[in-house]
Every structure is written in structure tokens, then in C-alpha cells.
Amino acid sequence: MMRHVFAAAVLCAWMALPATAQTRWPNGAKAAVVLTYDDALDSQLDHAIPALDAAGIKGTFFLANVEEADVWRWRAAARGGHELANHTIFHPCAHDVYPADPRYVSEAYTITSMLREIAQQNVLLRALDGRDRHGFATPCGQSLAGGKDYLEELRKAGTVTYVRGVVDTPADARADVSKADPMHIPSRPFGEGATAEKMIDYVREAEQGGGWAVFLFHGVGGDYAAVPDAEHRAFLAWLAQHRGEVWVTTLQSALDWARTHP
């Protein structure tokens, strides 16, 4: 009996220990931080990008439903060093997620038509940023077209360099990023009610194991699922003050670094 108790105690103690560092980030940083923003929202152009620029931080923006009037602003964001990435053209989600034009719900797509739309969105992105490599985020965190998962076909097509989802578990913050499956990159959503303190806590999780913290935002001080502008700015200020501890970069840059510095 005592042997089993001792073994259990040892196991619990081992599980309580912080994970050893898995990824060697630049300049000895303890973790990488990636800030991603979905849906090409006005509040990102009005609030997020100016705040990022003021803090000297680059973000990753997954564009869908781009407004013609905003083309020059997204082009300027790319020139400023922000990553523009693919979120499809029409953002097709399952019909039960929210009301949408029935032509642009995921049930109306086939895998072929979904992959064609993703490829076509890359054309717009290249016109905006001049780059020939783009990542992708699944609309609503779903990867279905006509009820079938399209990620493996997207992998075969080689259209995008990675796929960011929405699912996040505590272990993800300590993951060995060099071994991450590029078609299943996790992220943690922050929206209404998010505070700078909660966001900093996520970074601290990543620091414990030399992993990364991939954030997912929608609105910033406006639109929907919006993180308060003041909290977002306070978090950016904290990141700027801790540059020696964390490397804040774009998602593509984090993946590229991890794969060349395992």
C-alpha cells in the first residue's frame, strides 16, 4: 500500500514541475507570443493596428470579407510589417453558427470549391502584400465543406503554409513548436471580458515551458467578441516592457524560426 502511495506522490510531484524548455527562441526569450486577429474588422484597423504600431509589435491578420474601401489600409499594414493571412473570401461557417447567406455556409461547399476559394483569396493577399506564402485560419474554427473535413486535401494542395484553429489546451502553451503540425496550430480566444491580467497569465503559462502563446482576437474596442481597447493596449504595453523575456512576432515568423532552430 505504501509503495503505491509513494509512487503516486512521485507522479504528482513530477506532473507539478514546469516543463523543460522545448524551443530555443531568439535572444534567449522564454516564450514566443503571437497576436492574431480574425475577419478584417474596422476596429482592427482603427484600434488594434495603431496600438500595435505604437508598441512596436507586429500582428497576424486573417482577412475575409475585405471591404474595397479598406484595401489601402490593409496594404499599409503589410508595408508596416504585419502579416496578412487567409481566412477565405466569404468566411463560410456551418449554418447553425449564425445567420448567413445560404450560398456561403459551409454546407453549400464541396472540398473542391472550398480549396478554390482559399486559393483565390491568396491572389488578393498577394496583391496586398506582394508575398507568395500565406497562412490560413479556419472560419469559426471549423474545417468542414459539405460535412467533410478538408484539411488533409488542403495539406496536399500546398496552398497555405499553416492552418490556425481555435482549440487550445494548457499543454499547448508548453509545446515543442518545432514539432507542431502546421495544419493544426492552436490558439486561445480573448474577447468580451478579457483583461490584460488574463492575457499576461497566458504568456506566463508559455514561459514556464519555453513554448508559445497564440492569441485570437476579433473586435478590439468595437465590432463583435471585442476585447476592450484599454485592456488590449495595457497588454501591449506589458509585452513591450518585457521584450527580454518574450519574443512577440507573427505566426509565420514563429513557425519558420522554430523549424530552423529545433
mmCIF file of N, CA, C and O in Angstrom, residues 53 158 228:
data_model
loop_
_atom_site.group_PDB
_atom_site.id
_atom_site.type_symbol
_atom_site.label_atom_id
_atom_site.label_comp_id
_atom_site.label_asym_id
_atom_site.label_seq_id
_atom_site.Cartn_x
_atom_site.Cartn_y
_atom_site.Cartn_z
ATOM 1 N N ASP A 53 1.385 49.345 -33.665
ATOM 2 C CA ASP A 53 2.463 50.168 -34.220
ATOM 3 C C ASP A 53 3.107 51.031 -33.136
ATOM 4 O O ASP A 53 4.338 51.192 -33.096
ATOM 5 N N GLY A 158 -0.958 22.246 -50.869
ATOM 6 C CA GLY A 158 0.164 23.138 -50.608
ATOM 7 C C GLY A 158 -0.174 24.610 -50.788
ATOM 8 O O GLY A 158 0.723 25.436 -50.994
ATOM 9 N N PRO A 228 -11.751 44.762 -24.750
ATOM 10 C CA PRO A 228 -11.731 46.214 -24.514
ATOM 11 C C PRO A 228 -10.436 46.848 -25.013
ATOM 12 O O PRO A 228 -9.342 46.307 -24.808
#
